[in-house]
Amino acid sequence: MFTFKPVENSTNIEVSVREEFKLADYNFNHEPCILPHKYEKYAERIHNLKIYEDDVWIITFPKSGTTWTQEIVWLLDNNLDFAGAKETDLYKRSRFIERCIFDVIDYDSVEFVENMPRPRHIKTHLPVALLPKQLWIVKPKIIYVARNPKDTAISYYHHYVNIFGYTGTKKDFLNSFIEERVIHCPYFSHILNFWELRHEENIISFTYEDLQFDKKDVIAKLCKFFGKMYSNAQLLELMKHTSFNSMRDNRSCNLVDVIKNTKKKYNLTDSDYSFIRKGITGSYKTEMSKEFNEKFDKWINLKLKNTDFKFNFCKMKMTVLQYCVQIGKSQLSCNFKIFLYYKN
């Protein structure tokens, strides 16, 4: 089913599908996917995983609002059980199926998924062709979230440094991102293949930017998707529970133990990294040079040529009040900052 090719000067591998993957009339682009070498051990088991109709799958490219979406979706599907969400870590409630392919993990996450009580909530960053084949037959609920590539790349760089122990430069990482050489790349085929599937009844898609600026609308659509009805007071509580500040301070969501183990493994004693890091859309403006901003623009235009998919960068022009809510400061103190942040 798969072929595995070592990536030069890396412990990663290129994973290709030997058999052409087809689904109805969809036209998929199956470029080789970059994954850690341990994936080879689990590839067939993931591909042959038994799927149930009441499964819920959250699928994203890394650093696209996955944790945020997991928490919202789990709560909506579990009658807004805030107490249960607080008592049990998110990674146990919503399992990351390929988590075991990373060196910092020493357990079989596929087995955990296999043995989860139903209904199972499952997270993955795998592209269409590497997902369990029964997904397209059983058709459980699938939530797909995309994020603009500039913010994704910057967030992924910090993840690489603080989770994978990356010691290279930001410049080298951003070049590797554009060249599709970082884990779970290629980025664009990941997104565009799911864009092809957006009209399937069992799939709902939205963006990180939608969550950032239209979260109430996203939650309303998810309620309809799950066939759930909640009072305004309950939904307001959900909005509060899943605000950036609440998520950042929520130990059940921010992988404190994973960060602790990673710091120890890579001797990151001075790192103050948090898995839920900033929560600001458009932060690439302060972390990406003009050179790379232009490089990314050219790359985006090239990859989206002849497609009808577009990133809504207009949504990044947040209001002063929205920005202040995100960073937890008064509106007055933010007026000048927001002007500088978005004037270009």
PDB file of N, CA and C in Angstrom, residues 62-133:
ATOM      1  N   PRO A  62      -0.922  20.550  11.095  1.00  0.00           N
ATOM      2  CA  PRO A  62      -0.491  21.012  12.420  1.00  0.00           C
ATOM      3  C   PRO A  62      -0.564  22.529  12.589  1.00  0.00           C
ATOM      4  N   LYS A  63      -0.869  22.936  13.806  1.00  0.00           N
ATOM      5  CA  LYS A  63      -0.901  24.341  14.224  1.00  0.00           C
ATOM      6  C   LYS A  63      -1.991  25.135  13.508  1.00  0.00           C
ATOM      7  N   SER A  64      -3.136  24.500  13.347  1.00  0.00           N
ATOM      8  CA  SER A  64      -4.250  25.139  12.642  1.00  0.00           C
ATOM      9  C   SER A  64      -5.489  25.305  13.515  1.00  0.00           C
ATOM     10  N   GLY A  65      -5.306  25.280  14.827  1.00  0.00           N
ATOM     11  CA  GLY A  65      -6.450  25.411  15.724  1.00  0.00           C
ATOM     12  C   GLY A  65      -7.011  24.073  16.159  1.00  0.00           C
ATOM     13  N   THR A  66      -6.180  23.039  16.112  1.00  0.00           N
ATOM     14  CA  THR A  66      -6.637  21.682  16.411  1.00  0.00           C
ATOM     15  C   THR A  66      -7.136  21.547  17.845  1.00  0.00           C
ATOM     16  N   THR A  67      -6.317  21.952  18.805  1.00  0.00           N
ATOM     17  CA  THR A  67      -6.680  21.809  20.219  1.00  0.00           C
ATOM     18  C   THR A  67      -7.942  22.596  20.539  1.00  0.00           C
ATOM     19  N   TRP A  68      -8.014  23.785  20.018  1.00  0.00           N
ATOM     20  CA  TRP A  68      -9.188  24.645  20.195  1.00  0.00           C
ATOM     21  C   TRP A  68     -10.442  23.933  19.691  1.00  0.00           C
ATOM     22  N   THR A  69     -10.336  23.386  18.485  1.00  0.00           N
ATOM     23  CA  THR A  69     -11.470  22.684  17.881  1.00  0.00           C
ATOM     24  C   THR A  69     -11.828  21.426  18.664  1.00  0.00           C
ATOM     25  N   GLN A  70     -10.817  20.678  19.090  1.00  0.00           N
ATOM     26  CA  GLN A  70     -11.072  19.459  19.868  1.00  0.00           C
ATOM     27  C   GLN A  70     -11.912  19.759  21.104  1.00  0.00           C
ATOM     28  N   GLU A  71     -11.543  20.808  21.825  1.00  0.00           N
ATOM     29  CA  GLU A  71     -12.251  21.125  23.067  1.00  0.00           C
ATOM     30  C   GLU A  71     -13.691  21.546  22.783  1.00  0.00           C
ATOM     31  N   ILE A  72     -13.883  22.394  21.784  1.00  0.00           N
ATOM     32  CA  ILE A  72     -15.238  22.831  21.428  1.00  0.00           C
ATOM     33  C   ILE A  72     -16.090  21.641  21.005  1.00  0.00           C
ATOM     34  N   VAL A  73     -15.546  20.823  20.127  1.00  0.00           N
ATOM     35  CA  VAL A  73     -16.299  19.696  19.571  1.00  0.00           C
ATOM     36  C   VAL A  73     -16.619  18.660  20.646  1.00  0.00           C
ATOM     37  N   TRP A  74     -15.640  18.351  21.497  1.00  0.00           N
ATOM     38  CA  TRP A  74     -15.899  17.356  22.548  1.00  0.00           C
ATOM     39  C   TRP A  74     -17.018  17.833  23.470  1.00  0.00           C
ATOM     40  N   LEU A  75     -16.981  19.096  23.841  1.00  0.00           N
ATOM     41  CA  LEU A  75     -18.010  19.628  24.739  1.00  0.00           C
ATOM     42  C   LEU A  75     -19.388  19.629  24.074  1.00  0.00           C
ATOM     43  N   LEU A  76     -19.455  20.044  22.823  1.00  0.00           N
ATOM     44  CA  LEU A  76     -20.743  20.048  22.125  1.00  0.00           C
ATOM     45  C   LEU A  76     -21.320  18.641  22.018  1.00  0.00           C
ATOM     46  N   ASP A  77     -20.459  17.671  21.807  1.00  0.00           N
ATOM     47  CA  ASP A  77     -20.915  16.290  21.634  1.00  0.00           C
ATOM     48  C   ASP A  77     -21.161  15.589  22.968  1.00  0.00           C
ATOM     49  N   ASN A  78     -20.749  16.218  24.072  1.00  0.00           N
ATOM     50  CA  ASN A  78     -20.901  15.601  25.394  1.00  0.00           C
ATOM     51  C   ASN A  78     -21.708  16.487  26.338  1.00  0.00           C
ATOM     52  N   ASN A  79     -22.728  17.115  25.769  1.00  0.00           N
ATOM     53  CA  ASN A  79     -23.705  17.873  26.558  1.00  0.00           C
ATOM     54  C   ASN A  79     -23.069  18.937  27.450  1.00  0.00           C
ATOM     55  N   LEU A  80     -22.030  19.568  26.923  1.00  0.00           N
ATOM     56  CA  LEU A  80     -21.326  20.651  27.624  1.00  0.00           C
ATOM     57  C   LEU A  80     -20.910  20.224  29.036  1.00  0.00           C
ATOM     58  N   ASP A  81     -20.267  19.086  29.101  1.00  0.00           N
ATOM     59  CA  ASP A  81     -19.795  18.540  30.381  1.00  0.00           C
ATOM     60  C   ASP A  81     -18.486  19.233  30.770  1.00  0.00           C
ATOM     61  N   PHE A  82     -18.595  20.448  31.277  1.00  0.00           N
ATOM     62  CA  PHE A  82     -17.406  21.229  31.629  1.00  0.00           C
ATOM     63  C   PHE A  82     -16.617  20.573  32.756  1.00  0.00           C
ATOM     64  N   ALA A  83     -17.326  19.962  33.695  1.00  0.00           N
ATOM     65  CA  ALA A  83     -16.645  19.289  34.808  1.00  0.00           C
ATOM     66  C   ALA A  83     -15.815  18.116  34.290  1.00  0.00           C
ATOM     67  N   GLY A  84     -16.404  17.337  33.391  1.00  0.00           N
ATOM     68  CA  GLY A  84     -15.679  16.207  32.818  1.00  0.00           C
ATOM     69  C   GLY A  84     -14.483  16.652  32.002  1.00  0.00           C
ATOM     70  N   ALA A  85     -14.650  17.763  31.292  1.00  0.00           N
ATOM     71  CA  ALA A  85     -13.547  18.296  30.489  1.00  0.00           C
ATOM     72  C   ALA A  85     -12.403  18.762  31.375  1.00  0.00           C
ATOM     73  N   LYS A  86     -12.743  19.289  32.533  1.00  0.00           N
ATOM     74  CA  LYS A  86     -11.713  19.774  33.456  1.00  0.00           C
ATOM     75  C   LYS A  86     -10.987  18.619  34.133  1.00  0.00           C
ATOM     76  N   GLU A  87     -11.714  17.554  34.417  1.00  0.00           N
ATOM     77  CA  GLU A  87     -11.139  16.426  35.158  1.00  0.00           C
ATOM     78  C   GLU A  87     -10.257  15.529  34.293  1.00  0.00           C
ATOM     79  N   THR A  88     -10.555  15.442  33.004  1.00  0.00           N
ATOM     80  CA  THR A  88      -9.836  14.523  32.119  1.00  0.00           C
ATOM     81  C   THR A  88      -9.106  15.303  31.038  1.00  0.00           C
ATOM     82  N   ASP A  89      -7.817  15.060  30.903  1.00  0.00           N
ATOM     83  CA  ASP A  89      -7.024  15.771  29.903  1.00  0.00           C
ATOM     84  C   ASP A  89      -7.600  15.573  28.506  1.00  0.00           C
ATOM     85  N   LEU A  90      -7.513  16.619  27.717  1.00  0.00           N
ATOM     86  CA  LEU A  90      -8.065  16.580  26.362  1.00  0.00           C
ATOM     87  C   LEU A  90      -7.449  15.466  25.530  1.00  0.00           C
ATOM     88  N   TYR A  91      -6.149  15.224  25.702  1.00  0.00           N
ATOM     89  CA  TYR A  91      -5.513  14.208  24.859  1.00  0.00           C
ATOM     90  C   TYR A  91      -6.029  12.803  25.168  1.00  0.00           C
ATOM     91  N   LYS A  92      -6.706  12.637  26.308  1.00  0.00           N
ATOM     92  CA  LYS A  92      -7.343  11.359  26.623  1.00  0.00           C
ATOM     93  C   LYS A  92      -8.782  11.320  26.125  1.00  0.00           C
ATOM     94  N   ARG A  93      -9.413  12.487  26.065  1.00  0.00           N
ATOM     95  CA  ARG A  93     -10.795  12.558  25.581  1.00  0.00           C
ATOM     96  C   ARG A  93     -10.851  12.549  24.059  1.00  0.00           C
ATOM     97  N   SER A  94      -9.829  13.108  23.436  1.00  0.00           N
ATOM     98  CA  SER A  94      -9.777  13.249  21.978  1.00  0.00           C
ATOM     99  C   SER A  94      -8.378  12.819  21.542  1.00  0.00           C
ATOM    100  N   ARG A  95      -8.234  11.548  21.198  1.00  0.00           N
ATOM    101  CA  ARG A  95      -6.918  10.934  21.009  1.00  0.00           C
ATOM    102  C   ARG A  95      -6.267  11.317  19.679  1.00  0.00           C
ATOM    103  N   PHE A  96      -4.973  11.596  19.751  1.00  0.00           N
ATOM    104  CA  PHE A  96      -4.141  11.884  18.582  1.00  0.00           C
ATOM    105  C   PHE A  96      -3.614  10.549  18.076  1.00  0.00           C
ATOM    106  N   ILE A  97      -4.194  10.046  16.997  1.00  0.00           N
ATOM    107  CA  ILE A  97      -3.930   8.666  16.600  1.00  0.00           C
ATOM    108  C   ILE A  97      -2.472   8.412  16.240  1.00  0.00           C
ATOM    109  N   GLU A  98      -1.808   9.346  15.570  1.00  0.00           N
ATOM    110  CA  GLU A  98      -0.409   9.100  15.183  1.00  0.00           C
ATOM    111  C   GLU A  98       0.590   9.711  16.160  1.00  0.00           C
ATOM    112  N   ARG A  99       0.156   9.973  17.360  1.00  0.00           N
ATOM    113  CA  ARG A  99       1.055  10.573  18.348  1.00  0.00           C
ATOM    114  C   ARG A  99       2.289   9.700  18.599  1.00  0.00           C
ATOM    115  N   CYS A 100       2.128   8.392  18.473  1.00  0.00           N
ATOM    116  CA  CYS A 100       3.212   7.451  18.765  1.00  0.00           C
ATOM    117  C   CYS A 100       4.349   7.500  17.748  1.00  0.00           C
ATOM    118  N   ILE A 101       4.191   8.224  16.655  1.00  0.00           N
ATOM    119  CA  ILE A 101       5.261   8.250  15.651  1.00  0.00           C
ATOM    120  C   ILE A 101       6.356   9.251  16.012  1.00  0.00           C
ATOM    121  N   PHE A 102       6.148  10.001  17.086  1.00  0.00           N
ATOM    122  CA  PHE A 102       7.134  11.003  17.493  1.00  0.00           C
ATOM    123  C   PHE A 102       8.034  10.454  18.598  1.00  0.00           C
ATOM    124  N   ASP A 103       9.290  10.849  18.572  1.00  0.00           N
ATOM    125  CA  ASP A 103      10.277  10.304  19.503  1.00  0.00           C
ATOM    126  C   ASP A 103       9.983  10.624  20.959  1.00  0.00           C
ATOM    127  N   VAL A 104       9.269  11.716  21.217  1.00  0.00           N
ATOM    128  CA  VAL A 104       8.998  12.086  22.611  1.00  0.00           C
ATOM    129  C   VAL A 104       7.909  11.214  23.227  1.00  0.00           C
ATOM    130  N   ILE A 105       7.298  10.336  22.427  1.00  0.00           N
ATOM    131  CA  ILE A 105       6.207   9.482  22.905  1.00  0.00           C
ATOM    132  C   ILE A 105       6.669   8.028  22.920  1.00  0.00           C
ATOM    133  N   ASP A 106       6.373   7.323  24.013  1.00  0.00           N
ATOM    134  CA  ASP A 106       6.827   5.936  24.128  1.00  0.00           C
ATOM    135  C   ASP A 106       5.668   4.965  24.351  1.00  0.00           C
ATOM    136  N   TYR A 107       4.478   5.300  23.842  1.00  0.00           N
ATOM    137  CA  TYR A 107       3.354   4.376  23.956  1.00  0.00           C
ATOM    138  C   TYR A 107       2.629   4.280  22.613  1.00  0.00           C
ATOM    139  N   ASP A 108       1.766   3.281  22.503  1.00  0.00           N
ATOM    140  CA  ASP A 108       1.071   2.982  21.253  1.00  0.00           C
ATOM    141  C   ASP A 108      -0.263   3.732  21.211  1.00  0.00           C
ATOM    142  N   SER A 109      -0.264   4.904  20.591  1.00  0.00           N
ATOM    143  CA  SER A 109      -1.485   5.714  20.540  1.00  0.00           C
ATOM    144  C   SER A 109      -2.544   5.096  19.630  1.00  0.00           C
ATOM    145  N   VAL A 110      -2.133   4.284  18.672  1.00  0.00           N
ATOM    146  CA  VAL A 110      -3.108   3.606  17.812  1.00  0.00           C
ATOM    147  C   VAL A 110      -3.919   2.613  18.646  1.00  0.00           C
ATOM    148  N   GLU A 111      -3.237   1.915  19.533  1.00  0.00           N
ATOM    149  CA  GLU A 111      -3.933   0.969  20.412  1.00  0.00           C
ATOM    150  C   GLU A 111      -4.920   1.693  21.322  1.00  0.00           C
ATOM    151  N   PHE A 112      -4.529   2.865  21.812  1.00  0.00           N
ATOM    152  CA  PHE A 112      -5.452   3.646  22.635  1.00  0.00           C
ATOM    153  C   PHE A 112      -6.729   3.960  21.856  1.00  0.00           C
ATOM    154  N   VAL A 113      -6.571   4.355  20.597  1.00  0.00           N
ATOM    155  CA  VAL A 113      -7.741   4.663  19.768  1.00  0.00           C
ATOM    156  C   VAL A 113      -8.580   3.408  19.547  1.00  0.00           C
ATOM    157  N   GLU A 114      -7.909   2.302  19.276  1.00  0.00           N
ATOM    158  CA  GLU A 114      -8.624   1.039  19.047  1.00  0.00           C
ATOM    159  C   GLU A 114      -9.480   0.650  20.248  1.00  0.00           C
ATOM    160  N   ASN A 115      -9.010   0.995  21.441  1.00  0.00           N
ATOM    161  CA  ASN A 115      -9.690   0.568  22.667  1.00  0.00           C
ATOM    162  C   ASN A 115     -10.518   1.664  23.330  1.00  0.00           C
ATOM    163  N   MET A 116     -10.655   2.798  22.674  1.00  0.00           N
ATOM    164  CA  MET A 116     -11.441   3.895  23.253  1.00  0.00           C
ATOM    165  C   MET A 116     -12.914   3.518  23.363  1.00  0.00           C
ATOM    166  N   PRO A 117     -13.572   3.951  24.440  1.00  0.00           N
ATOM    167  CA  PRO A 117     -15.031   3.765  24.496  1.00  0.00           C
ATOM    168  C   PRO A 117     -15.705   4.652  23.452  1.00  0.00           C
ATOM    169  N   ARG A 118     -16.792   4.190  22.916  1.00  0.00           N
ATOM    170  CA  ARG A 118     -17.526   4.965  21.927  1.00  0.00           C
ATOM    171  C   ARG A 118     -18.500   5.919  22.620  1.00  0.00           C
ATOM    172  N   PRO A 119     -18.792   7.043  21.975  1.00  0.00           N
ATOM    173  CA  PRO A 119     -18.262   7.514  20.691  1.00  0.00           C
ATOM    174  C   PRO A 119     -16.832   8.047  20.834  1.00  0.00           C
ATOM    175  N   ARG A 120     -15.981   7.690  19.898  1.00  0.00           N
ATOM    176  CA  ARG A 120     -14.581   8.082  19.953  1.00  0.00           C
ATOM    177  C   ARG A 120     -14.374   9.449  19.297  1.00  0.00           C
ATOM    178  N   HIS A 121     -13.568  10.271  19.955  1.00  0.00           N
ATOM    179  CA  HIS A 121     -13.112  11.522  19.349  1.00  0.00           C
ATOM    180  C   HIS A 121     -11.639  11.328  19.010  1.00  0.00           C
ATOM    181  N   ILE A 122     -11.301  11.535  17.743  1.00  0.00           N
ATOM    182  CA  ILE A 122      -9.962  11.214  17.252  1.00  0.00           C
ATOM    183  C   ILE A 122      -9.407  12.397  16.473  1.00  0.00           C
ATOM    184  N   LYS A 123      -8.171  12.723  16.780  1.00  0.00           N
ATOM    185  CA  LYS A 123      -7.472  13.817  16.095  1.00  0.00           C
ATOM    186  C   LYS A 123      -6.390  13.234  15.195  1.00  0.00           C
ATOM    187  N   THR A 124      -6.184  13.866  14.046  1.00  0.00           N
ATOM    188  CA  THR A 124      -5.078  13.470  13.179  1.00  0.00           C
ATOM    189  C   THR A 124      -4.643  14.640  12.312  1.00  0.00           C
ATOM    190  N   HIS A 125      -3.362  14.591  11.914  1.00  0.00           N
ATOM    191  CA  HIS A 125      -2.828  15.548  10.941  1.00  0.00           C
ATOM    192  C   HIS A 125      -2.516  14.853   9.613  1.00  0.00           C
ATOM    193  N   LEU A 126      -2.906  13.616   9.477  1.00  0.00           N
ATOM    194  CA  LEU A 126      -2.577  12.868   8.262  1.00  0.00           C
ATOM    195  C   LEU A 126      -3.383  13.376   7.065  1.00  0.00           C
ATOM    196  N   PRO A 127      -2.795  13.320   5.870  1.00  0.00           N
ATOM    197  CA  PRO A 127      -3.521  13.727   4.664  1.00  0.00           C
ATOM    198  C   PRO A 127      -4.536  12.669   4.247  1.00  0.00           C
ATOM    199  N   VAL A 128      -5.373  13.013   3.301  1.00  0.00           N
ATOM    200  CA  VAL A 128      -6.470  12.144   2.859  1.00  0.00           C
ATOM    201  C   VAL A 128      -6.020  10.715   2.574  1.00  0.00           C
ATOM    202  N   ALA A 129      -4.962  10.546   1.795  1.00  0.00           N
ATOM    203  CA  ALA A 129      -4.571   9.213   1.325  1.00  0.00           C
ATOM    204  C   ALA A 129      -4.065   8.299   2.432  1.00  0.00           C
ATOM    205  N   LEU A 130      -3.623   8.862   3.552  1.00  0.00           N
ATOM    206  CA  LEU A 130      -3.062   8.048   4.633  1.00  0.00           C
ATOM    207  C   LEU A 130      -4.069   7.784   5.751  1.00  0.00           C
ATOM    208  N   LEU A 131      -5.256   8.301   5.616  1.00  0.00           N
ATOM    209  CA  LEU A 131      -6.286   8.102   6.638  1.00  0.00           C
ATOM    210  C   LEU A 131      -6.889   6.696   6.529  1.00  0.00           C
ATOM    211  N   PRO A 132      -7.557   6.225   7.577  1.00  0.00           N
ATOM    212  CA  PRO A 132      -8.187   4.900   7.510  1.00  0.00           C
ATOM    213  C   PRO A 132      -9.134   4.789   6.318  1.00  0.00           C
ATOM    214  N   LYS A 133      -9.017   3.703   5.588  1.00  0.00           N
ATOM    215  CA  LYS A 133      -9.811   3.551   4.362  1.00  0.00           C
ATOM    216  C   LYS A 133     -11.307   3.461   4.649  1.00  0.00           C
TER     217      LYS A 133
END
